[in-house]
Amino acid sequence: MNASALPTDELRGLRRAARPLEWWLPIGIVVATMLIRAPVWGDPNYHVDESFYLLVGDRMRAGALPYVDLWDRKPFGLFLLYWWLAAAGRGNVVYVQLAAALCVAATAMLLATMARRTSDPLTALLVAVGYVAGLEALAGGGGQSPVFYNLPMTAMALLAWQSRDAAPPDGGFRFAGAAVLCGGVALTIKPTCLPECLVLGALLGVERMKRASNARRGKIELALLAGFGLGPTLACLLFFAASGHARDYIDATMLSGLRREAMAGDERLALAFYLLPRIGPSICLAAAGVALTCRRSARDARWLLAWITGALLGFLMMPNFYDHYALPLLPSLSLAAAPLFARRPLGLAFAAISVAVPLPLSGWPAIDRTRASVAAMTRAVRVVEHHGGAGSLYVFDGPPALYTLTHAPVPTRWVFPDHLSTREEYRAIGTHPEAEVTTILQRRPLVIVAAEDAGPRHASPATRGLVRAALAARYRRVASVYLPDVTGGRRIGIFALRSVAASR
């Protein structure tokens, strides 16, 4: 069967899928991305998560191994990415923020490419800009993991569609293989994209079985696709097995999350109300867009709904979730709104909502916050270094970026503050938090950093009590610094050993 024998509607779909973006579309997307994201560049304390990822990447340059020397539950692919960024920028956060912006722009271009299959260039641009703006209201203006893995997941969706619409002789198997490989890469950055991978992979599998010349060939193709999808994760596992740390890797990345204390119902409700204005408009626009898509093509509508459902399941599968956990919803929701944006002139007003709602909620452009954060972190670093913290520092409850900026050695494997300072991690991290904090305090670090407010949402009374007792007995507060960040900011106290503080 050749292309000339295909039905007219399918031929049109193929031509739309192969149509390149107009020359000005990528330029417009890159410019919009930079304008929206650039105001926070240079802020080392935009969000605690990415400052920790950069710390791990920076220490990997010196030979540290995730899960062994620095514990966390994120997959190895995320830390490989941050290791490369730390090596390229020598620990400078701007390199992370620039790389994140490039990934956002590339994701937006893929969304524009998909929107361009059935819509005009302006609609494609509106979809792309809506995605970029939507990230800001969900703490996605920096280097959160979904900012990076949304790119391979969106590539998986695009390649899956191209596989579905491809003509013989291979019937799209190359596209299908590339699609599941992209999903496999995304899984090594964060496993919450598993439902998306499974849903899109299942659709691909059904398509491959339909197109296979016989059942045997279909089963071979499915086995190959499964291998492509699992390959990146298996490669990570084999690496740690070869280094003798397979158990550390499996426990941290696959089992520890099951031991975390679940969020209470009232907290979930409060977070839902917080998220509603940030993600609600995108959901409403997407729902209207899917309804319009269904009128044109029930098949396209089913694929869109499947992608959205997979992303939603990934969001809901977490026992504890935060605003940035909703970031993976944005690619599919943004694309689904394309038919609505294409209905002129009302579509322009709806497109404006996708930008005008999230940006103010994020505090954009937040130039003053960035300047204040940089100044506050600079002051904190100077105080820590002045009192010897560059050689002996413990950040019990504060930004991990202080280790990176002062080049201080880390006093524990569990250097991310919440792992030892919160109740929800008590049974999850593979050690007894009270015993670990006691060991750290017995070494008498020259400087301890601790929050002066109520601390984390689920503060551990036991470890917090140990630190407070040590501070009262042996330390003197030498500075109190308010550190703004995208979540609102907090005030930290910097405490030095009394003997050291008296000599400075």
Coordinates of C-alpha atoms in Angstrom, one line a residue:
M1 CA 0.0 0.0 0.0
N2 CA 1.4 3.4 -1.0
A3 CA 0.5 7.0 0.1
S4 CA -1.7 7.5 -3.0
A5 CA -3.9 4.7 -1.8
L6 CA -4.6 6.3 1.5
P7 CA -8.0 8.0 2.2
T8 CA -8.1 11.7 1.6
D9 CA -8.6 12.6 5.3
E10 CA -5.5 10.5 6.3
L11 CA -3.4 12.1 3.6
R12 CA -4.3 15.5 4.8
G13 CA -3.4 14.4 8.3
L14 CA 0.0 13.2 7.1
R15 CA 0.7 16.5 5.3
R16 CA -0.2 18.5 8.4
A17 CA 2.0 16.3 10.6
A18 CA 5.0 16.9 8.2
R19 CA 4.5 20.6 7.9
P20 CA 7.4 22.5 9.3
L21 CA 6.9 25.5 11.6
E22 CA 7.0 28.9 9.9
W23 CA 10.4 30.6 10.4
W24 CA 9.1 33.2 12.8
L25 CA 7.3 30.7 15.1
P26 CA 10.5 29.3 16.8
I27 CA 11.9 32.8 17.2
G28 CA 8.6 34.0 18.8
I29 CA 8.6 31.1 21.2
V30 CA 12.2 31.6 22.2
V31 CA 11.7 35.4 22.7
A32 CA 8.6 34.8 24.8
T33 CA 10.3 32.2 26.9
M34 CA 13.3 34.4 27.7
L35 CA 11.1 37.4 28.5
I36 CA 9.0 35.4 30.9
R37 CA 11.8 33.4 32.6
A38 CA 14.8 35.8 32.6
P39 CA 13.7 38.0 35.6
V40 CA 14.7 35.2 38.0
W41 CA 18.0 34.3 36.5
G42 CA 20.9 34.5 38.9
D43 CA 18.7 33.7 42.0
P44 CA 20.4 30.9 43.8
N45 CA 17.4 30.4 46.1
Y46 CA 14.5 30.4 43.7
H47 CA 13.4 27.1 45.1
V48 CA 14.9 24.7 47.6
D49 CA 14.6 21.6 45.4
E50 CA 16.7 22.8 42.5
S51 CA 19.3 24.3 44.8
F52 CA 19.6 20.8 46.2
Y53 CA 19.9 19.2 42.8
L54 CA 22.6 21.6 41.9
L55 CA 24.5 20.7 45.1
V56 CA 24.3 17.0 44.3
G57 CA 25.5 17.7 40.7
D58 CA 28.3 19.9 42.0
R59 CA 29.5 17.2 44.5
M60 CA 29.3 14.5 41.8
R61 CA 32.1 16.5 40.0
A62 CA 34.3 15.6 43.0
G63 CA 33.2 11.9 42.9
A64 CA 30.2 11.8 45.1
L65 CA 27.6 9.2 44.2
P66 CA 23.9 9.8 44.6
Y67 CA 22.0 7.6 47.1
V68 CA 25.4 6.6 48.6
D69 CA 27.1 9.8 49.5
L70 CA 24.1 12.1 49.1
W71 CA 20.7 10.6 49.6
D72 CA 17.5 11.4 47.7
R73 CA 14.8 9.5 46.0
K74 CA 14.9 11.2 42.6
P75 CA 16.1 8.9 39.7
F76 CA 19.6 9.0 38.5
G77 CA 18.9 10.7 35.2
L78 CA 18.0 14.0 37.0
F79 CA 21.3 14.0 38.9
L80 CA 23.2 13.2 35.7
L81 CA 21.6 16.2 34.1
Y82 CA 22.6 18.4 37.1
W83 CA 26.1 16.9 37.1
W84 CA 26.5 18.0 33.5
L85 CA 25.1 21.5 34.2
A86 CA 27.3 21.9 37.3
A87 CA 30.3 20.8 35.3
A88 CA 29.5 23.2 32.5
G89 CA 28.8 26.2 34.8
R90 CA 31.1 25.2 37.8
G91 CA 28.1 25.2 40.1
N92 CA 26.7 28.5 38.8
V93 CA 22.9 28.4 39.0
V94 CA 22.5 30.6 35.9
Y95 CA 23.5 27.6 33.8
V96 CA 20.7 25.6 35.3
Q97 CA 18.2 28.4 34.6
L98 CA 19.4 28.9 31.1
A99 CA 19.2 25.1 30.3
A100 CA 15.7 25.0 31.9
A101 CA 14.6 27.9 29.6
L102 CA 16.0 26.1 26.6
C103 CA 14.0 23.0 27.6
V104 CA 10.9 25.0 28.1
A105 CA 11.3 26.6 24.7
A106 CA 11.9 23.3 23.0
T107 CA 8.8 21.8 24.7
A108 CA 6.8 24.8 23.6
M109 CA 8.0 24.3 20.0
L110 CA 6.9 20.6 20.1
L111 CA 3.5 21.7 21.3
A112 CA 3.3 24.3 18.5
T113 CA 4.3 21.6 16.0
M114 CA 1.4 19.4 17.2
A115 CA -1.0 22.3 17.3
R116 CA 0.1 23.2 13.7
R117 CA -1.3 19.9 12.5
T118 CA -4.8 21.3 12.6
S119 CA -4.5 25.0 13.4
D120 CA -3.0 28.2 12.0
P121 CA 0.5 29.5 13.0
L122 CA -0.9 32.1 15.4
T123 CA -2.9 29.4 17.3
A124 CA 0.3 27.4 17.5
L125 CA 2.1 30.3 19.0
L126 CA -0.6 31.0 21.5
V127 CA -0.5 27.4 22.7
A128 CA 3.3 27.6 23.1
V129 CA 3.2 30.8 25.1
G130 CA 0.3 29.6 27.2
Y131 CA 2.5 26.6 28.3
V132 CA 5.5 28.8 29.1
A133 CA 3.4 31.2 31.2
G134 CA 1.5 28.4 33.0
L135 CA 4.8 27.1 34.4
E136 CA 5.3 30.3 36.4
A137 CA 2.3 29.9 38.7
L138 CA 3.4 26.4 39.7
A139 CA 7.0 27.3 40.8
G140 CA 8.2 26.2 37.4
G141 CA 10.3 29.3 36.6
G142 CA 13.5 27.6 37.5
G143 CA 14.9 24.1 37.2
Q144 CA 12.3 21.8 38.7
S145 CA 12.4 18.3 37.4
P146 CA 9.2 18.5 35.3
V147 CA 10.6 21.5 33.5
F148 CA 13.2 19.1 32.1
Y149 CA 11.2 15.9 31.7
N150 CA 8.2 17.6 30.1
L151 CA 10.4 17.8 27.0
P152 CA 10.9 14.1 26.4
M153 CA 7.3 13.4 27.5
T154 CA 6.0 15.9 24.9
A155 CA 8.3 14.4 22.3
M156 CA 6.8 11.0 23.2
A157 CA 3.3 12.3 22.5
L158 CA 4.3 13.9 19.2
L159 CA 6.2 10.8 18.0
A160 CA 3.2 8.6 19.1
W161 CA 0.9 10.7 16.9
Q162 CA 3.4 10.5 14.0
S163 CA 3.6 6.8 14.4
R164 CA -0.2 6.5 14.4
D165 CA -0.5 8.6 11.2
A166 CA 2.6 7.2 9.4
A167 CA 2.2 5.3 6.1
P168 CA 3.7 1.9 5.2
P169 CA 6.1 0.3 4.6
D170 CA 7.3 0.4 8.2
G171 CA 3.9 1.8 9.4
G172 CA 5.5 4.1 11.9
F173 CA 7.6 1.6 14.0
R174 CA 10.6 4.0 13.9
F175 CA 8.4 6.7 15.4
A176 CA 7.0 4.3 18.0
G177 CA 10.4 3.2 19.0
A178 CA 11.7 6.8 19.4
A179 CA 8.5 7.6 21.3
V180 CA 8.9 5.0 24.0
L181 CA 12.6 5.7 24.2
C182 CA 11.7 9.4 25.0
G183 CA 9.3 8.1 27.7
G184 CA 12.1 5.9 29.1
V185 CA 14.4 8.9 29.4
A186 CA 11.7 10.9 31.2
L187 CA 11.3 8.1 33.7
T188 CA 15.0 8.5 34.7
I189 CA 14.3 12.1 35.6
K190 CA 11.1 11.5 37.7
P191 CA 8.9 8.4 37.9
T192 CA 5.6 10.2 38.2
C193 CA 5.5 10.3 34.4
L194 CA 5.0 6.5 34.5
P195 CA 1.2 6.7 34.0
E196 CA 1.7 9.0 30.9
C197 CA 4.2 6.5 29.5
L198 CA 1.9 3.6 30.2
V199 CA -1.1 5.3 28.6
L200 CA 0.7 6.5 25.5
G201 CA 2.6 3.2 25.3
A202 CA -0.6 1.2 25.4
L203 CA -2.1 3.3 22.6
L204 CA 1.1 2.7 20.6
G205 CA 0.9 -1.0 21.3
V206 CA -2.7 -1.3 20.1
E207 CA -1.7 0.6 16.9
R208 CA 1.3 -1.7 16.3
M209 CA -0.8 -4.8 16.7
K210 CA -3.4 -3.5 14.3
R211 CA -0.8 -2.7 11.7
A212 CA 1.3 -5.8 12.1
S213 CA 1.2 -8.2 9.2
N214 CA 0.8 -11.1 11.6
A215 CA 0.5 -11.8 15.3
R216 CA 4.1 -12.9 15.6
R217 CA 5.5 -9.7 14.1
G218 CA 3.2 -7.7 16.4
K219 CA 4.5 -9.4 19.5
I220 CA 8.1 -8.9 18.4
E221 CA 7.4 -5.2 17.9
L222 CA 5.8 -4.9 21.4
A223 CA 8.8 -6.6 23.0
L224 CA 11.2 -4.3 21.2
L225 CA 9.1 -1.2 22.3
A226 CA 9.1 -2.4 25.9
G227 CA 12.9 -2.8 25.7
F228 CA 13.3 0.7 24.4
G229 CA 11.1 2.1 27.2
L230 CA 12.8 0.2 30.0
G231 CA 16.3 0.5 28.7
P232 CA 17.3 3.9 30.3
T233 CA 16.1 2.8 33.8
L234 CA 17.8 -0.6 33.4
A235 CA 21.0 1.1 32.4
C236 CA 20.9 3.2 35.6
L237 CA 20.2 0.0 37.7
L238 CA 23.0 -1.8 36.0
F239 CA 25.4 1.0 36.7
F240 CA 24.7 0.9 40.4
A241 CA 24.7 -2.9 40.4
A242 CA 28.2 -2.8 38.9
S243 CA 29.4 -0.4 41.5
G244 CA 27.9 -2.5 44.3
H245 CA 25.1 -0.2 45.3
A246 CA 22.1 -1.7 43.6
R247 CA 20.3 -2.0 46.9
D248 CA 20.9 1.7 47.7
Y249 CA 19.5 2.7 44.3
I250 CA 16.4 0.5 44.5
D251 CA 15.6 1.5 48.1
A252 CA 16.0 5.2 47.5
T253 CA 14.3 5.5 44.1
M254 CA 11.6 2.8 44.2
L255 CA 10.8 1.9 47.8
S256 CA 11.4 4.9 50.1
G257 CA 8.5 6.9 48.6
L258 CA 6.1 4.2 49.8
R259 CA 7.2 4.7 53.4
R260 CA 6.6 8.5 53.5
E261 CA 3.8 9.7 55.8
A262 CA 0.8 10.6 53.7
M263 CA -0.6 14.1 53.7
A264 CA -3.7 14.6 55.8
G265 CA -7.1 15.2 54.2
D266 CA -7.4 18.8 55.4
E267 CA -4.0 19.6 53.9
R268 CA -5.0 18.1 50.6
L269 CA -8.1 20.2 50.6
A270 CA -6.2 23.3 51.4
L271 CA -3.7 22.6 48.6
A272 CA -6.5 21.9 46.2
F273 CA -7.9 25.4 46.9
Y274 CA -4.4 26.9 46.4
L275 CA -4.0 25.1 43.1
L276 CA -7.4 25.8 41.8
P277 CA -6.8 29.3 40.4
R278 CA -3.3 28.2 39.1
I279 CA -4.4 25.2 37.1
G280 CA -8.2 25.5 37.0
P281 CA -8.3 27.9 34.0
S282 CA -6.0 25.5 32.0
I283 CA -8.3 22.6 32.8
C284 CA -11.4 24.6 31.7
L285 CA -9.8 25.7 28.4
A286 CA -8.6 22.2 27.7
A287 CA -12.0 20.7 28.3
A288 CA -13.6 23.1 25.8
G289 CA -10.8 22.4 23.4
V290 CA -11.3 18.6 23.7
A291 CA -15.0 19.0 23.0
L292 CA -14.2 21.0 19.8
T293 CA -11.6 18.4 18.8
C294 CA -14.2 15.6 19.2
R295 CA -16.4 17.3 16.6
R296 CA -13.5 17.2 14.1
S297 CA -11.9 13.9 15.0
A298 CA -13.0 11.5 17.7
R299 CA -9.7 9.7 17.2
D300 CA -7.6 12.8 18.0
A301 CA -9.9 13.6 21.0
R302 CA -9.3 10.1 22.4
W303 CA -5.5 10.4 22.2
L304 CA -5.6 13.9 23.8
L305 CA -7.8 12.6 26.6
A306 CA -5.5 9.6 27.1
W307 CA -2.5 11.9 27.4
I308 CA -4.3 14.2 29.9
T309 CA -5.5 11.3 31.9
G310 CA -2.0 9.8 32.2
A311 CA -0.6 13.2 33.4
L312 CA -3.5 13.5 35.9
L313 CA -2.9 10.0 37.3
G314 CA 0.8 10.9 37.7
F315 CA -0.2 13.9 39.7
L316 CA -2.7 12.1 41.9
M317 CA -0.5 9.1 42.6
M318 CA 1.7 11.0 45.0
P319 CA 0.9 10.6 48.7
N320 CA 2.3 14.1 49.3
F321 CA 2.1 16.7 46.6
Y322 CA 3.1 20.3 46.1
D323 CA 2.2 23.0 43.5
H324 CA 5.1 22.0 41.2
Y325 CA 3.8 18.4 41.0
A326 CA 1.1 19.8 38.7
L327 CA 3.7 21.0 36.1
P328 CA 3.4 17.8 34.0
L329 CA -0.3 18.5 33.4
L330 CA 0.5 21.7 31.4
P331 CA 1.8 20.2 28.1
S332 CA -1.3 18.2 27.4
L333 CA -3.7 20.8 28.7
S334 CA -2.0 23.6 26.7
L335 CA -2.3 21.5 23.5
A336 CA -5.9 20.6 24.1
A337 CA -6.9 24.3 24.2
A338 CA -5.7 24.8 20.6
P339 CA -9.1 24.4 18.9
L340 CA -10.6 27.0 21.3
F341 CA -7.8 29.5 20.6
A342 CA -8.4 29.0 16.9
R343 CA -11.9 30.4 17.0
R344 CA -11.5 34.0 16.3
P345 CA -11.9 36.6 17.7
L346 CA -13.1 35.0 21.0
G347 CA -10.2 32.5 21.0
L348 CA -7.8 35.4 21.4
A349 CA -9.5 36.3 24.7
F350 CA -9.3 32.7 25.9
A351 CA -5.6 32.6 25.0
A352 CA -5.1 35.8 26.9
I353 CA -6.5 34.1 30.0
S354 CA -3.9 31.4 29.7
V355 CA -1.2 34.0 30.1
A356 CA -2.9 36.8 32.2
V357 CA -3.9 34.4 35.0
P358 CA -0.7 32.5 35.9
L359 CA 1.8 35.4 35.5
P360 CA 0.3 37.6 38.2
L361 CA -0.2 34.7 40.5
S362 CA 3.5 33.9 40.3
G363 CA 4.4 37.5 41.1
W364 CA 6.0 38.0 37.7
P365 CA 8.3 39.6 36.8
A366 CA 9.5 39.4 40.4
I367 CA 12.7 41.5 39.6
D368 CA 12.7 43.0 43.1
R369 CA 12.3 39.5 44.7
T370 CA 15.3 38.2 42.7
R371 CA 17.5 41.2 43.7
A372 CA 16.5 40.8 47.3
S373 CA 17.2 37.1 47.2
V374 CA 20.6 37.5 45.6
A375 CA 21.5 40.2 48.2
A376 CA 20.2 38.1 51.1
M377 CA 22.1 35.0 50.0
T378 CA 25.3 37.0 49.5
R379 CA 25.0 38.3 53.1
A380 CA 24.3 34.8 54.4
V381 CA 27.3 33.4 52.6
R382 CA 29.6 36.1 54.0
V383 CA 28.4 35.5 57.5
V384 CA 28.8 31.7 57.2
E385 CA 32.3 32.1 55.8
H386 CA 33.4 34.7 58.4
H387 CA 32.6 32.3 61.2
G388 CA 34.3 29.3 59.6
G389 CA 31.3 27.7 58.1
A390 CA 33.1 27.1 54.8
G391 CA 35.0 24.4 56.7
S392 CA 32.3 23.2 59.0
L393 CA 28.6 23.9 58.3
Y394 CA 25.3 22.2 59.0
V395 CA 22.1 23.6 57.3
F396 CA 19.4 21.9 59.4
D397 CA 16.6 24.0 58.1
G398 CA 17.6 26.4 55.3
P399 CA 18.8 26.5 51.6
P400 CA 21.2 23.7 50.5
A401 CA 22.6 26.4 48.2
L402 CA 24.7 27.5 51.1
Y403 CA 26.8 24.4 50.8
T404 CA 27.4 25.1 47.1
L405 CA 28.1 28.8 47.5
T406 CA 30.5 28.3 50.4
H407 CA 32.0 25.0 49.1
A408 CA 31.5 23.6 52.6
P409 CA 31.7 19.9 53.1
V410 CA 28.4 18.2 53.8
P411 CA 28.1 16.8 57.3
T412 CA 25.7 14.0 56.4
R413 CA 24.3 11.9 53.5
W414 CA 20.8 13.3 54.2
V415 CA 21.7 16.9 53.3
F416 CA 18.3 17.9 52.0
P417 CA 16.8 19.7 55.0
D418 CA 13.4 18.1 55.0
H419 CA 14.8 14.6 55.2
L420 CA 16.0 15.1 58.8
S421 CA 13.8 18.0 59.9
T422 CA 10.3 16.7 58.9
R423 CA 8.0 14.1 60.4
E424 CA 6.8 12.7 57.0
E425 CA 10.3 11.4 56.2
Y426 CA 10.8 9.7 59.6
R427 CA 10.5 6.1 58.3
A428 CA 11.3 6.8 54.7
I429 CA 15.0 7.7 54.5
G430 CA 16.7 4.5 55.6
T431 CA 18.1 5.8 58.9
H432 CA 16.9 7.1 62.2
P433 CA 16.7 10.9 62.0
E434 CA 17.3 11.5 65.7
A435 CA 20.4 9.4 65.7
E436 CA 21.8 11.1 62.6
V437 CA 21.1 14.6 63.9
T438 CA 22.7 13.6 67.2
T439 CA 25.8 12.4 65.4
I440 CA 26.1 15.6 63.4
L441 CA 25.7 17.8 66.5
Q442 CA 28.3 15.8 68.4
R443 CA 30.9 16.8 65.8
R444 CA 30.1 20.5 66.8
P445 CA 30.0 22.2 63.4
L446 CA 31.3 25.7 63.5
V447 CA 28.1 27.1 62.0
I448 CA 24.5 25.9 62.1
V449 CA 21.7 27.4 60.0
A450 CA 18.1 26.9 61.2
A451 CA 14.8 28.6 60.3
E452 CA 13.5 31.1 62.9
D453 CA 9.9 30.6 62.0
A454 CA 7.8 27.5 62.6
G455 CA 9.9 25.5 60.1
P456 CA 8.7 22.9 57.7
R457 CA 5.0 22.1 57.2
H458 CA 5.5 18.7 59.1
A459 CA 8.3 19.6 61.4
S460 CA 9.8 16.8 63.5
P461 CA 9.6 17.8 67.2
A462 CA 12.3 15.3 68.0
T463 CA 15.1 16.5 65.7
R464 CA 14.0 20.1 66.0
G465 CA 14.3 19.8 69.8
L466 CA 17.8 18.3 69.5
V467 CA 19.0 21.2 67.4
R468 CA 17.3 23.9 69.5
A469 CA 18.9 22.4 72.7
A470 CA 22.4 22.4 71.0
L471 CA 22.0 26.0 69.9
A472 CA 21.0 27.1 73.3
A473 CA 23.9 25.3 75.0
R474 CA 26.8 26.0 72.7
Y475 CA 26.0 28.5 70.0
R476 CA 25.3 32.2 69.5
R477 CA 23.1 33.7 66.8
V478 CA 25.4 35.9 64.7
A479 CA 22.8 36.9 62.0
S480 CA 19.2 36.7 61.1
V481 CA 18.5 36.8 57.3
Y482 CA 15.2 36.9 55.5
L483 CA 15.5 34.8 52.3
P484 CA 12.8 35.4 49.7
D485 CA 12.0 32.6 47.3
V486 CA 9.2 31.6 44.9
T487 CA 7.2 30.0 47.8
G488 CA 7.1 33.1 49.8
G489 CA 10.4 33.1 51.7
R490 CA 11.5 32.5 55.3
R491 CA 13.8 33.9 57.9
I492 CA 16.9 31.9 58.9
G493 CA 19.2 32.2 61.9
I494 CA 22.9 31.7 61.5
F495 CA 24.5 30.4 64.6
A496 CA 28.2 30.1 65.4
L497 CA 29.9 28.2 68.2
R498 CA 30.3 30.6 71.1
S499 CA 34.1 30.2 71.2
V500 CA 34.4 31.0 67.5
A501 CA 31.9 33.9 67.6
A502 CA 33.7 35.5 70.5
S503 CA 37.0 35.5 68.5
R504 CA 35.5 37.1 65.4

